[in-house]
mmCIF file of C-alpha atoms in Angstrom:
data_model
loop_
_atom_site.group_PDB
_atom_site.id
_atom_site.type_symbol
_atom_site.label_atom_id
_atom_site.label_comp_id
_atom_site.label_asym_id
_atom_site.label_seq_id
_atom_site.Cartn_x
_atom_site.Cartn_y
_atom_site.Cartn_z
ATOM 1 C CA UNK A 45 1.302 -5.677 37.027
ATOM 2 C CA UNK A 46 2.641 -2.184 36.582
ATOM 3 C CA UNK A 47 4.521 0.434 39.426
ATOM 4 C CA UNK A 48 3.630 3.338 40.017
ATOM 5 C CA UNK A 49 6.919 4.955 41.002
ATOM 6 C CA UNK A 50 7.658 8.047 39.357
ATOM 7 C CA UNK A 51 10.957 6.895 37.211
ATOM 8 C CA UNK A 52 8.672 4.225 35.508
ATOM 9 C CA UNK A 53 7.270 6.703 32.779
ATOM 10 C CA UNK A 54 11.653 8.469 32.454
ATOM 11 C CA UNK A 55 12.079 4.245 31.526
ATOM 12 C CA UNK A 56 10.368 3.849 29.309
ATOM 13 C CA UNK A 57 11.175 6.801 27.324
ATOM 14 C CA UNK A 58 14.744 5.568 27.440
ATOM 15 C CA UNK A 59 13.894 2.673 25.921
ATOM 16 C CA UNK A 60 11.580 4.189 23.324
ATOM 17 C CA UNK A 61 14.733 5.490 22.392
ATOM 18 C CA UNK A 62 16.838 3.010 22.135
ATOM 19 C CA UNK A 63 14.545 1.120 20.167
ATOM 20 C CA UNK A 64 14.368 3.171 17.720
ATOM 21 C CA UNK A 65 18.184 3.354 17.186
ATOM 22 C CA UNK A 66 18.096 7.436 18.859
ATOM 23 C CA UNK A 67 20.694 6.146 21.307
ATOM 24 C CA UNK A 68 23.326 3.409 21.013
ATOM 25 C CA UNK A 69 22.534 0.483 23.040
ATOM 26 C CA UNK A 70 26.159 0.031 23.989
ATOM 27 C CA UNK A 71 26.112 3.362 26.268
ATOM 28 C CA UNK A 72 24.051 1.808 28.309
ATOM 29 C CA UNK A 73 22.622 4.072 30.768
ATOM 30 C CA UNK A 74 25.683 6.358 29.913
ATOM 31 C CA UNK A 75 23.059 8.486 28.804
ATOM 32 C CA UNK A 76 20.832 10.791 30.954
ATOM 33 C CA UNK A 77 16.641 9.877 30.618
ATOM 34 C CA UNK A 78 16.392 13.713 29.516
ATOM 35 C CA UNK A 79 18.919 13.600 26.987
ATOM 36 C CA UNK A 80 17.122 10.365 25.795
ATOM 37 C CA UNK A 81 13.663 12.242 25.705
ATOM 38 C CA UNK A 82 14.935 15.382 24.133
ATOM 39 C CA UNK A 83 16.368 12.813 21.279
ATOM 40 C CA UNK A 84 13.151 11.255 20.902
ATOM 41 C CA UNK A 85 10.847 14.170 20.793
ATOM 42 C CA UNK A 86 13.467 15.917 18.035
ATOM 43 C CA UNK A 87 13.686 12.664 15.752
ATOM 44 C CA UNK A 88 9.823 11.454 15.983
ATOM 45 C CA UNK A 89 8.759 14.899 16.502
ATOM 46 C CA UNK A 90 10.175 17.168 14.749
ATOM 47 C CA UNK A 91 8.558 20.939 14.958
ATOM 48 C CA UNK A 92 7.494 22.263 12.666
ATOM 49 C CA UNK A 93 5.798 19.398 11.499
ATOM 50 C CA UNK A 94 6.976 19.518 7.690
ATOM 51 C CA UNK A 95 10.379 19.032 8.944
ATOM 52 C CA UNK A 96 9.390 14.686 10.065
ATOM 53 C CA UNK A 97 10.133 14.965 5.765
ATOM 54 C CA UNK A 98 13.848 14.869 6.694
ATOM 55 C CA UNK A 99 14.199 11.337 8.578
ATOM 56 C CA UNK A 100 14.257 9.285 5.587
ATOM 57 C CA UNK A 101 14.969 9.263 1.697
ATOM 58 C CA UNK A 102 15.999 8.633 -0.971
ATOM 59 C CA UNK A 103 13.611 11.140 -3.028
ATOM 60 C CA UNK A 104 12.192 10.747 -6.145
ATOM 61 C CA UNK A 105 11.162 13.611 -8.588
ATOM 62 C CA UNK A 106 12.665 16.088 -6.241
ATOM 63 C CA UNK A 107 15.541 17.392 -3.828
ATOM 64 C CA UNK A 108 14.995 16.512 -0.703
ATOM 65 C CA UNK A 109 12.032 18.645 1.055
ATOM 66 C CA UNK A 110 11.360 19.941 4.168
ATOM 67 C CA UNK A 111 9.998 23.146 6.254
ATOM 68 C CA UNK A 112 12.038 25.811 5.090
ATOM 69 C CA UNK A 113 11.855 24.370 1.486
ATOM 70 C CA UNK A 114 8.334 24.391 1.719
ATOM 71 C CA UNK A 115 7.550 27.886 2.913
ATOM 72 C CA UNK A 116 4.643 29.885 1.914
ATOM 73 C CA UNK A 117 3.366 26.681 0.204
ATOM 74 C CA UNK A 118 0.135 24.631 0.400
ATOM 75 C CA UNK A 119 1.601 21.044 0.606
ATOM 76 C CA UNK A 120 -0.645 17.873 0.814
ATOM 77 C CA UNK A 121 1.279 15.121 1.871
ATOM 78 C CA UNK A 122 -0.282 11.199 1.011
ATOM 79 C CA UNK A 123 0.928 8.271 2.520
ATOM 80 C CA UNK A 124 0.874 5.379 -0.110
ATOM 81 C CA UNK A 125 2.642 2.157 -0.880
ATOM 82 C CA UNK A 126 2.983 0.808 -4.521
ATOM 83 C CA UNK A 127 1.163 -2.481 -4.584
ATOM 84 C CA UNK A 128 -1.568 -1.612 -2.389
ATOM 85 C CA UNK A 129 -4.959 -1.267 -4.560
ATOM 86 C CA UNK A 130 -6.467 1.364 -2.045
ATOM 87 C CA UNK A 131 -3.292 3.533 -3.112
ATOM 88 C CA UNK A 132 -3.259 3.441 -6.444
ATOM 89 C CA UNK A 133 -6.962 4.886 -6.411
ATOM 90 C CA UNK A 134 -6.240 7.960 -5.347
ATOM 91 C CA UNK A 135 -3.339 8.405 -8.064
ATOM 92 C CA UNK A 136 -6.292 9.904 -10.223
ATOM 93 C CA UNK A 137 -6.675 12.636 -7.296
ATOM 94 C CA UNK A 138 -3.499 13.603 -6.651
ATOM 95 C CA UNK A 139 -2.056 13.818 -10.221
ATOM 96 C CA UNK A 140 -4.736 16.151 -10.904
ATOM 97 C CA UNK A 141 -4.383 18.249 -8.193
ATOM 98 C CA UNK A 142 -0.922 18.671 -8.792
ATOM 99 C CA UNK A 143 -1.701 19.728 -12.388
ATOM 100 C CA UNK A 144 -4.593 21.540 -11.567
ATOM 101 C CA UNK A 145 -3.021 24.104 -8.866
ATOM 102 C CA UNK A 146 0.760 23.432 -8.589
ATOM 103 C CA UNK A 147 1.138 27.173 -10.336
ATOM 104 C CA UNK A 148 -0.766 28.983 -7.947
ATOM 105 C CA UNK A 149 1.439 27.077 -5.144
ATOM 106 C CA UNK A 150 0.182 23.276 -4.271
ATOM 107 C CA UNK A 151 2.597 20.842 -3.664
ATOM 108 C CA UNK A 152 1.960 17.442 -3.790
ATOM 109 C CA UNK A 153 4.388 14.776 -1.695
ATOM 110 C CA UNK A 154 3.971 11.014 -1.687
ATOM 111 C CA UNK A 155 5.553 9.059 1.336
ATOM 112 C CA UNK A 156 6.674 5.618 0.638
ATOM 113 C CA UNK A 157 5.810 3.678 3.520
ATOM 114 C CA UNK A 158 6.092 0.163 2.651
ATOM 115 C CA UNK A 159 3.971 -2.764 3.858
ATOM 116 C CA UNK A 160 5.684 -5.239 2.113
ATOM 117 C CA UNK A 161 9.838 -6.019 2.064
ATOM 118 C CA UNK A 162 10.487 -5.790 -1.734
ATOM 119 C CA UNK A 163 8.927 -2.088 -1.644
ATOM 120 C CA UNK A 164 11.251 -1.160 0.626
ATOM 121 C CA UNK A 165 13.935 -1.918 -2.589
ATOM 122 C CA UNK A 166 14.721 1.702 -4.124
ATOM 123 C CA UNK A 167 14.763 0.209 -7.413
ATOM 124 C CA UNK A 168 11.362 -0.990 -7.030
ATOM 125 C CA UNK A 169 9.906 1.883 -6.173
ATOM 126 C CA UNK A 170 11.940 3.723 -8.712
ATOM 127 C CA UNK A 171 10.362 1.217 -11.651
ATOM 128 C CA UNK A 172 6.938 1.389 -10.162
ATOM 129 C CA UNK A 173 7.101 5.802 -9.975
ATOM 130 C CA UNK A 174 7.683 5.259 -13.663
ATOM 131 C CA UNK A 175 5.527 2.813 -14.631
ATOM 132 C CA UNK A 176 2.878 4.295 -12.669
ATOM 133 C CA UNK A 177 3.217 8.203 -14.157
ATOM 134 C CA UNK A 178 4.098 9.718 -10.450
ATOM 135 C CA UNK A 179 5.548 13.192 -11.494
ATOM 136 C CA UNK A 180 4.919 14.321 -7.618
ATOM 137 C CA UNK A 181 8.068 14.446 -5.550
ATOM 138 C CA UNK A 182 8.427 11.284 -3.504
ATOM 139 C CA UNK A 183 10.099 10.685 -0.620
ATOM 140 C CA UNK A 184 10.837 7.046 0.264
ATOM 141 C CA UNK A 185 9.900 5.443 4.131
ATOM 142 C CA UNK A 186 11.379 2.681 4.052
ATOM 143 C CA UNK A 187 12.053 2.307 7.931
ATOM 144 C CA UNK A 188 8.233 4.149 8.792
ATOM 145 C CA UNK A 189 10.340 7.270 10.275
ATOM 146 C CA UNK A 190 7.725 10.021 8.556
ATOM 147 C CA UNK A 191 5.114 7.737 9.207
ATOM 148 C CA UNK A 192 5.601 8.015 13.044
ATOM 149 C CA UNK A 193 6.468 11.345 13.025
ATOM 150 C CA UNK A 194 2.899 12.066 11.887
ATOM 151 C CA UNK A 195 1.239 9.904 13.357
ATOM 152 C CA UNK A 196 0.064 7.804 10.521
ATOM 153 C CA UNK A 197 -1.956 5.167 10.830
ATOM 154 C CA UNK A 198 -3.397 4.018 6.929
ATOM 155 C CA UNK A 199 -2.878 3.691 3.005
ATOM 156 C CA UNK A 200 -3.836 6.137 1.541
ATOM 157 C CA UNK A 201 -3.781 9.254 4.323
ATOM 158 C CA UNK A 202 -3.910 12.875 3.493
ATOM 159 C CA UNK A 203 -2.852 15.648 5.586
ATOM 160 C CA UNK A 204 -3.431 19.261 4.324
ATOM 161 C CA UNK A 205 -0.328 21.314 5.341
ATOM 162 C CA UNK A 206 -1.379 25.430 4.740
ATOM 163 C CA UNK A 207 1.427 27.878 3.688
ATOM 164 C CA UNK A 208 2.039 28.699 7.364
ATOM 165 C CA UNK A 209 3.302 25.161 7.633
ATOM 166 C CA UNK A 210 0.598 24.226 10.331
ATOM 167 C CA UNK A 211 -1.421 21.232 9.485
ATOM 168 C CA UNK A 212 -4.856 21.954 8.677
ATOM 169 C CA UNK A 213 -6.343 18.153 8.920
ATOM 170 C CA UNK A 214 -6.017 14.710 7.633
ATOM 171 C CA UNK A 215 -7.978 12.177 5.957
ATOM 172 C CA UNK A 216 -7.650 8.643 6.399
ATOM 173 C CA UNK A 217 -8.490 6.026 3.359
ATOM 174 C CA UNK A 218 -10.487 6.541 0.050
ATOM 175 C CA UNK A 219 -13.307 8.733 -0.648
ATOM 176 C CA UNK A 220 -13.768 12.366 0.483
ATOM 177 C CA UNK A 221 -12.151 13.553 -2.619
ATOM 178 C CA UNK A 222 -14.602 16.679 -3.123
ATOM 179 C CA UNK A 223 -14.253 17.706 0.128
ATOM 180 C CA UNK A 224 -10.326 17.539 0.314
ATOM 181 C CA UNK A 225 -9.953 19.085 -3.250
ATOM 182 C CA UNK A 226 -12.216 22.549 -1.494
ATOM 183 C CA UNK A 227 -10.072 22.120 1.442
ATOM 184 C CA UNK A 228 -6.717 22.903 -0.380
ATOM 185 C CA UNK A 229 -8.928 25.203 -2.746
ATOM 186 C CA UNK A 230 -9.442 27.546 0.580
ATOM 187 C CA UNK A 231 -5.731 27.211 1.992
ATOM 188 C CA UNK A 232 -4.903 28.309 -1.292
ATOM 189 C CA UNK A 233 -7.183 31.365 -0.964
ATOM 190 C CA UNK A 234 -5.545 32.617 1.908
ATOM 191 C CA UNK A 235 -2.150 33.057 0.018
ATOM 192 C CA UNK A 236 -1.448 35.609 -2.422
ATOM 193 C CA UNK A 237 -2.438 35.156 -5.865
ATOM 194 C CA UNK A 238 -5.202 34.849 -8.192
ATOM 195 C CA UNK A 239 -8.379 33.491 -7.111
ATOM 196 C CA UNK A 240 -8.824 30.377 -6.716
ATOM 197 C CA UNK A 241 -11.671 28.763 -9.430
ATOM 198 C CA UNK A 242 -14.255 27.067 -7.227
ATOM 199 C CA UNK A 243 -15.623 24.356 -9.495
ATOM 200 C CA UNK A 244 -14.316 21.087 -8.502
ATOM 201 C CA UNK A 245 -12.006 18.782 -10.603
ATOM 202 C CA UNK A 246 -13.441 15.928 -13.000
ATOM 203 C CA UNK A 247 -11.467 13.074 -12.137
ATOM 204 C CA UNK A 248 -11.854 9.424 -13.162
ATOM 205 C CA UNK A 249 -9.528 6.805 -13.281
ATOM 206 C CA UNK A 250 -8.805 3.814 -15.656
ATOM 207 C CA UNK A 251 -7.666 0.098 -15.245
ATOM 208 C CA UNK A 252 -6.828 -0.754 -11.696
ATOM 209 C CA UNK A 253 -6.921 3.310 -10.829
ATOM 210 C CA UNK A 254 -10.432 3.247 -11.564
ATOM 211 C CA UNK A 255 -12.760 3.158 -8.085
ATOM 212 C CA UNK A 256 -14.062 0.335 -6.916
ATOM 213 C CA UNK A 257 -17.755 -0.746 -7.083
ATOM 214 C CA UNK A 258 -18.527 -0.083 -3.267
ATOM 215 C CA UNK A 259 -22.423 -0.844 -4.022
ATOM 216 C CA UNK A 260 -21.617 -4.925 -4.895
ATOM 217 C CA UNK A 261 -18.124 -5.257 -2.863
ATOM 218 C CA UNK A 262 -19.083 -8.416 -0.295
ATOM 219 C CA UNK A 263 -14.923 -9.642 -0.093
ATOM 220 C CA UNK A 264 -12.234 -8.390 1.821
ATOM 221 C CA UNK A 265 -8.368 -8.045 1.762
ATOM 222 C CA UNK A 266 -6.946 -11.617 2.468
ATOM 223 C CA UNK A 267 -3.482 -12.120 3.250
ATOM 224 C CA UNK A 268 -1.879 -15.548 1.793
ATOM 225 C CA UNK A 269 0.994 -15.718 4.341
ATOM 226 C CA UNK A 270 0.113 -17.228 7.611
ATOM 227 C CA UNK A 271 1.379 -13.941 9.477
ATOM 228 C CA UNK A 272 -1.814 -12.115 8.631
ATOM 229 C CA UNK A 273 -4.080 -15.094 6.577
ATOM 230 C CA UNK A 274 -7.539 -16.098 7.453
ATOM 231 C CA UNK A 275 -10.643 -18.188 6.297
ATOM 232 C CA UNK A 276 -7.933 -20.351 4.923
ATOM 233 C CA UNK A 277 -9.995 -23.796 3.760
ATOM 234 C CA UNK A 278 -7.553 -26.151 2.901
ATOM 235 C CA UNK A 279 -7.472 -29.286 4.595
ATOM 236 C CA UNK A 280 -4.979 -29.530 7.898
ATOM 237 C CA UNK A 281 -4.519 -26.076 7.800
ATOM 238 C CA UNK A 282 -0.904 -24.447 7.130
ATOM 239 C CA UNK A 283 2.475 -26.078 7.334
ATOM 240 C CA UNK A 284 4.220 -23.122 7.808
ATOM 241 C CA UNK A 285 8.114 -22.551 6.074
ATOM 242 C CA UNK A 286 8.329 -26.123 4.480
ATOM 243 C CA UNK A 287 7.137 -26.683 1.328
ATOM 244 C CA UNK A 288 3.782 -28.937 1.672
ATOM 245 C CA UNK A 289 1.381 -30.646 -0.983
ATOM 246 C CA UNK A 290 -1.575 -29.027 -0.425
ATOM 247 C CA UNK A 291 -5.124 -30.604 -1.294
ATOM 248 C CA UNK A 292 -8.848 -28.856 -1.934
ATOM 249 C CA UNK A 293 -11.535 -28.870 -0.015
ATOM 250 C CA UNK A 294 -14.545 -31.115 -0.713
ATOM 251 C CA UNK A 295 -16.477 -27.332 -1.306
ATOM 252 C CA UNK A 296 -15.354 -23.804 -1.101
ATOM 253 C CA UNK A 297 -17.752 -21.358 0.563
ATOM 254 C CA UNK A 298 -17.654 -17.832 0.043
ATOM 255 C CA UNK A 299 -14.994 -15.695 1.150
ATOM 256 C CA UNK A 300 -12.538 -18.398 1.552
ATOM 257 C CA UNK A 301 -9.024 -19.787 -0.064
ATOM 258 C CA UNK A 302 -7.207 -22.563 -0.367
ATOM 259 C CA UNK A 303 -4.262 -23.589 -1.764
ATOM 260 C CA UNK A 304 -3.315 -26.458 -3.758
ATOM 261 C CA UNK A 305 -0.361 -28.638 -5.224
ATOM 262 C CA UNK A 306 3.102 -27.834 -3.722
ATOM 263 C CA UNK A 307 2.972 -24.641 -1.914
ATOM 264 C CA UNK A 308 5.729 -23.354 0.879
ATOM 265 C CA UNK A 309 4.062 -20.942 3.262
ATOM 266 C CA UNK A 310 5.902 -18.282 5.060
ATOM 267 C CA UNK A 311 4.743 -15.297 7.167
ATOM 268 C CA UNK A 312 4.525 -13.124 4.814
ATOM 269 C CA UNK A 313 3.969 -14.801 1.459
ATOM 270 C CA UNK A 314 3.634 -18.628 -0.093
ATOM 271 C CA UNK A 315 5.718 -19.693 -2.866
ATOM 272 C CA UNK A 316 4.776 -22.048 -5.547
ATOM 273 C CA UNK A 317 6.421 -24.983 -7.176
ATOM 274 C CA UNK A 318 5.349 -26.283 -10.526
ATOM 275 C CA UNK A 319 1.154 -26.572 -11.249
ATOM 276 C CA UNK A 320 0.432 -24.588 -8.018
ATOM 277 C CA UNK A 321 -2.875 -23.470 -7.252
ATOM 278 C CA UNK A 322 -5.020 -20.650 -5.758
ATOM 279 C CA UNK A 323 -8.780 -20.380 -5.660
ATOM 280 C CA UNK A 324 -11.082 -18.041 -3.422
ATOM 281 C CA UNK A 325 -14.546 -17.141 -3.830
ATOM 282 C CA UNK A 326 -15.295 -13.997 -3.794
ATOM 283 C CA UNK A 327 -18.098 -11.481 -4.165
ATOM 284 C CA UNK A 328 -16.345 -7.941 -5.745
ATOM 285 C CA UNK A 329 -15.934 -6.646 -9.322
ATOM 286 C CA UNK A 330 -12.349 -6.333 -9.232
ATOM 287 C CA UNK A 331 -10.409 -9.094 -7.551
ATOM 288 C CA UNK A 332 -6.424 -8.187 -7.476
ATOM 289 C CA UNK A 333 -3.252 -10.473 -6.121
ATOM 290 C CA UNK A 334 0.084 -9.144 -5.330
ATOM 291 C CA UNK A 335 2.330 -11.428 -6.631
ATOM 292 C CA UNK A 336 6.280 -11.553 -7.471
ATOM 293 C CA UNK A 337 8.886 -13.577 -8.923
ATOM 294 C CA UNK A 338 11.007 -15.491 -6.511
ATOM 295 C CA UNK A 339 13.987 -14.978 -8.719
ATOM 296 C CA UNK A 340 13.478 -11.370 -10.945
ATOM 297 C CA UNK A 341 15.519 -13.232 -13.896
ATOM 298 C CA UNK A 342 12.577 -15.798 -14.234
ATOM 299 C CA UNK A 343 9.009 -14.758 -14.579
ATOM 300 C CA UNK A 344 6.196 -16.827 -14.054
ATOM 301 C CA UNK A 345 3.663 -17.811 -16.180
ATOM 302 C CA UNK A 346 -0.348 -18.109 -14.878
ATOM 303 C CA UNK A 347 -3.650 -19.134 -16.539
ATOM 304 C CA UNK A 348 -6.646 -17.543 -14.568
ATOM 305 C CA UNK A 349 -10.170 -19.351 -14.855
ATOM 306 C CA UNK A 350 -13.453 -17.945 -13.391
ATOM 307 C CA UNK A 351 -15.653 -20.651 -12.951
ATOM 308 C CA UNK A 352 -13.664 -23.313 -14.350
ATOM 309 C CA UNK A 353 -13.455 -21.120 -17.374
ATOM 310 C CA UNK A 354 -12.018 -19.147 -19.226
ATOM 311 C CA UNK A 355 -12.408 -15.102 -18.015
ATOM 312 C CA UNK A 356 -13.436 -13.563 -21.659
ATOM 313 C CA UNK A 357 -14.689 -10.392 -21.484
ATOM 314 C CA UNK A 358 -14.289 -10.862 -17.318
ATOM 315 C CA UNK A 359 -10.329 -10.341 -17.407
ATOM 316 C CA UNK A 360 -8.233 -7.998 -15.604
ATOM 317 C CA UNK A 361 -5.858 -5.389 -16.820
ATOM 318 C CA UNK A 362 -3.287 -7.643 -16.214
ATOM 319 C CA UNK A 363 -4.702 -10.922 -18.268
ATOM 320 C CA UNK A 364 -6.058 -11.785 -21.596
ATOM 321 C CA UNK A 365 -9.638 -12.781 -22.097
ATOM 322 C CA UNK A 366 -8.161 -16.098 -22.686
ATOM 323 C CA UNK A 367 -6.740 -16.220 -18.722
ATOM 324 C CA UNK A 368 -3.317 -16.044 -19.559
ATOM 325 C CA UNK A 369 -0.538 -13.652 -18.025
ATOM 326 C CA UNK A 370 2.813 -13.372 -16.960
ATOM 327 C CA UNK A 371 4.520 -12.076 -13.143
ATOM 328 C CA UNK A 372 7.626 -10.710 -14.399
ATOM 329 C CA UNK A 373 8.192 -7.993 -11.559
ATOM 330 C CA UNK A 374 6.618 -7.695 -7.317
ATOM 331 C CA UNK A 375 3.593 -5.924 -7.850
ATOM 332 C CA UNK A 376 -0.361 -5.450 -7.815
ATOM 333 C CA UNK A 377 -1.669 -7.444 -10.581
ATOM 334 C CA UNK A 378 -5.385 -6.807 -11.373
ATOM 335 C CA UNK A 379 -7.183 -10.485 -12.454
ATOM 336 C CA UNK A 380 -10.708 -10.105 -12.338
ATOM 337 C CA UNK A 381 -12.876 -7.277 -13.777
ATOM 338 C CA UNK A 382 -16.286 -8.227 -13.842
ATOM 339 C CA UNK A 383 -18.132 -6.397 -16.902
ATOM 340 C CA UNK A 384 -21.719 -7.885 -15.773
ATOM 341 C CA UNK A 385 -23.781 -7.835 -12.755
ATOM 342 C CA UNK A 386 -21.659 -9.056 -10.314
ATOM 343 C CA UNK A 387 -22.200 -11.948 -8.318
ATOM 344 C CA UNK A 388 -20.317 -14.575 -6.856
ATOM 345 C CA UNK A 389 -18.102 -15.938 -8.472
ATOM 346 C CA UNK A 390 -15.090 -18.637 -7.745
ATOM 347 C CA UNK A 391 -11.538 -17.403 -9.229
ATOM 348 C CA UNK A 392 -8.937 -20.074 -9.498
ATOM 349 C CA UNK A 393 -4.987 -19.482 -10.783
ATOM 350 C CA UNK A 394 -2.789 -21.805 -11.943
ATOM 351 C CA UNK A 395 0.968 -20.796 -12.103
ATOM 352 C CA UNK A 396 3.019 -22.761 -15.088
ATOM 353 C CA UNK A 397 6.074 -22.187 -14.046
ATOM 354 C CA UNK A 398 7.750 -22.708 -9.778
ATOM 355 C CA UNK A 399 9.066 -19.921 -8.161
ATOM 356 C CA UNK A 400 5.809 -17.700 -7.977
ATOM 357 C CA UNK A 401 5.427 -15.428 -4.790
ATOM 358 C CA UNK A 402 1.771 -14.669 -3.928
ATOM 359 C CA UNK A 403 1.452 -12.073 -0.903
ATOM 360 C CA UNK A 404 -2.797 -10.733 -0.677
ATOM 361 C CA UNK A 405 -6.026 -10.611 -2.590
ATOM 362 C CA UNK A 406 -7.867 -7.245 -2.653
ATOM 363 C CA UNK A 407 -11.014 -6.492 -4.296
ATOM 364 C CA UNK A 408 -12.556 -3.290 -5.749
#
């Protein structure tokens, strides 16, 4: 039950603080409740808004940026994270954009925000910029600071900054693209310049970039560890954080999982031993894992069957029409691309070597 006495609201703001590391828990109450809500409201919310871009780093492709840096610019700032598939769709978009209108004064900022621990490793993300042809300053998140301080709330989010620095709206997942791309077309009209060409940009992606087929997607994201999983089928459930033998079901219906052979869950992930299995049926075109190697020196080999068979011309970017493939580094790996009608289908991986770490399925 709550109180209503006045200092109940001044409270809790001092402990906002605190818990976000604005004051040092060993003052105490040394501290006044004002000073504690003036620290708050200048750390999570900065004014003018552009300026949340200074509570975290490193950056990549760029010095750091902020306000002042950024004045008299049209900025669109994405949230993003590198293994998530919903992300790396919109790569397409903003890469073009960026091309497209960065002379007449667009600038394009990707914010880091992890969901998962190893993206929160600068090298990671540094590998995965490259490998992923980001030439758009980013700014790693690694501790969600920019993400609170605008009030974020998804992967992918756009917000449309004009070159007054005042935000002129956000847009929260995939999709929308036409509409966004006439949005910073008409900021950019209102600075000085050339006009601004009015047809819209041809944009198309390829591989696990390419957009999904919403028309025939019947599965949804499905976390592996037991912090987040669901519709898990294997028999007796999870043993969580000890490593368990793990049996199939007599059948798997759709839009379940199950594990099998030795498995250790955790909260966030399960890792395999030697001959571990995966299967989930599924109803998408694209079916993706995020996987990693438990130790980076060692990857870990996998043989994918659809069906009990062999994918062929079914594969994903990331395995051969004969099923095989390799984890050699924590990232999306895309498994499954159907190439005929799609229907549904039961996906099974086998991992040849222990040590594999297997985090979410997504589908596209």
């Amino acid at each position: 039950m709550s109180s209503s006495t006045s200092s109940d609201p001044d409270r809790r703001t001092w402990l906002k603080a605190v818990a976000a590391g604005l004051i040092p828990v060993a003052l105490g109450g040394a501290l006044a409740v004002p000073q504690a809500r003036q620290a708050l409201a200048r750390v999570l919310q900065p004014t003018p808004p552009l300026d949340g871009l200074r509570l975290s780093g490193p950056w990549l492709n760029s010095p750091p940026l902020d306000a002042a840096a950024l004045r008299g610019k049209v900025v669109v700032v994405c949230f993003w994270t590198y293994s998530c598939i919903n992300s790396l769709r919109v790569l397409p978009y903003l890469r073009a954009w960026q091309a497209r209108y960065r002379d007449r004064g667009l600038v394009v900022i990707g914010v880091h925000t992890p969901e998962f621990r190893f993206e929160r490793d600068p090298a990671n993300v540094r590998q995965s910029v490259r490998d992923l042809d980001v030439g758009f300053p980013v700014v790693l998140d690694g501790d969600r600071r920019i993400w609170s301080a605008f009030g974020n709330n998804a992967w992918p989010a756009f917000h449309f900054f004009g070159a007054d620095g005042r935000l002129y709206g956000h847009v929260d997942g995939e999709g929308g693209y036409d509409a966004s791309e006439r949005r910073i077309q008409a900021l950019l009209s209102q600075t000085p310049g050339p006009v601004v060409a009015s047809p819209l940009s041809t944009i198309s992606g390829s591989g696990p970039e390419a957009a999904a087929d919403w028309d025939s997607l019947g599965s949804g994201e499905t976390y592996i560890g037991y912090g987040q999983a669901d519709a898990f089928a294997s028999p007796g459930g999870f043993r969580r954080d000890v490593e368990h033998l793990y049996r199939a079901p007599d059948r798997l219906a759709l839009n379940r999982w199950r594990l099998t052979g030795g498995w250790t869950a955790g909260e966030e992930f399960a890792v395999g031993a030697v001959a571990g299995r995966i299967a989930h049926r599924f109803h998408a075109r694209d079916l993706h894992m995020v996987l990693a190697p438990d130790t980076p020196e060692r990857p870990v080999r996998y043989r994918v069957r659809i069906d009990g068979a062999p994918p062929g011309a079914d594969h994903g970017w990331d395995v051969a029409p004969d099923g095989s493939g390799v984890v050699r580094e924590p990232r999306m790996h895309q498994l499954v691309r159907q190439s005929r009608p799609v229907a549904d289908r039961t996906f099974e991986i086998e991992f040849l070597d222990p040590g594999v770490r297997a985090y979410v399925f997504t589908f596209g």
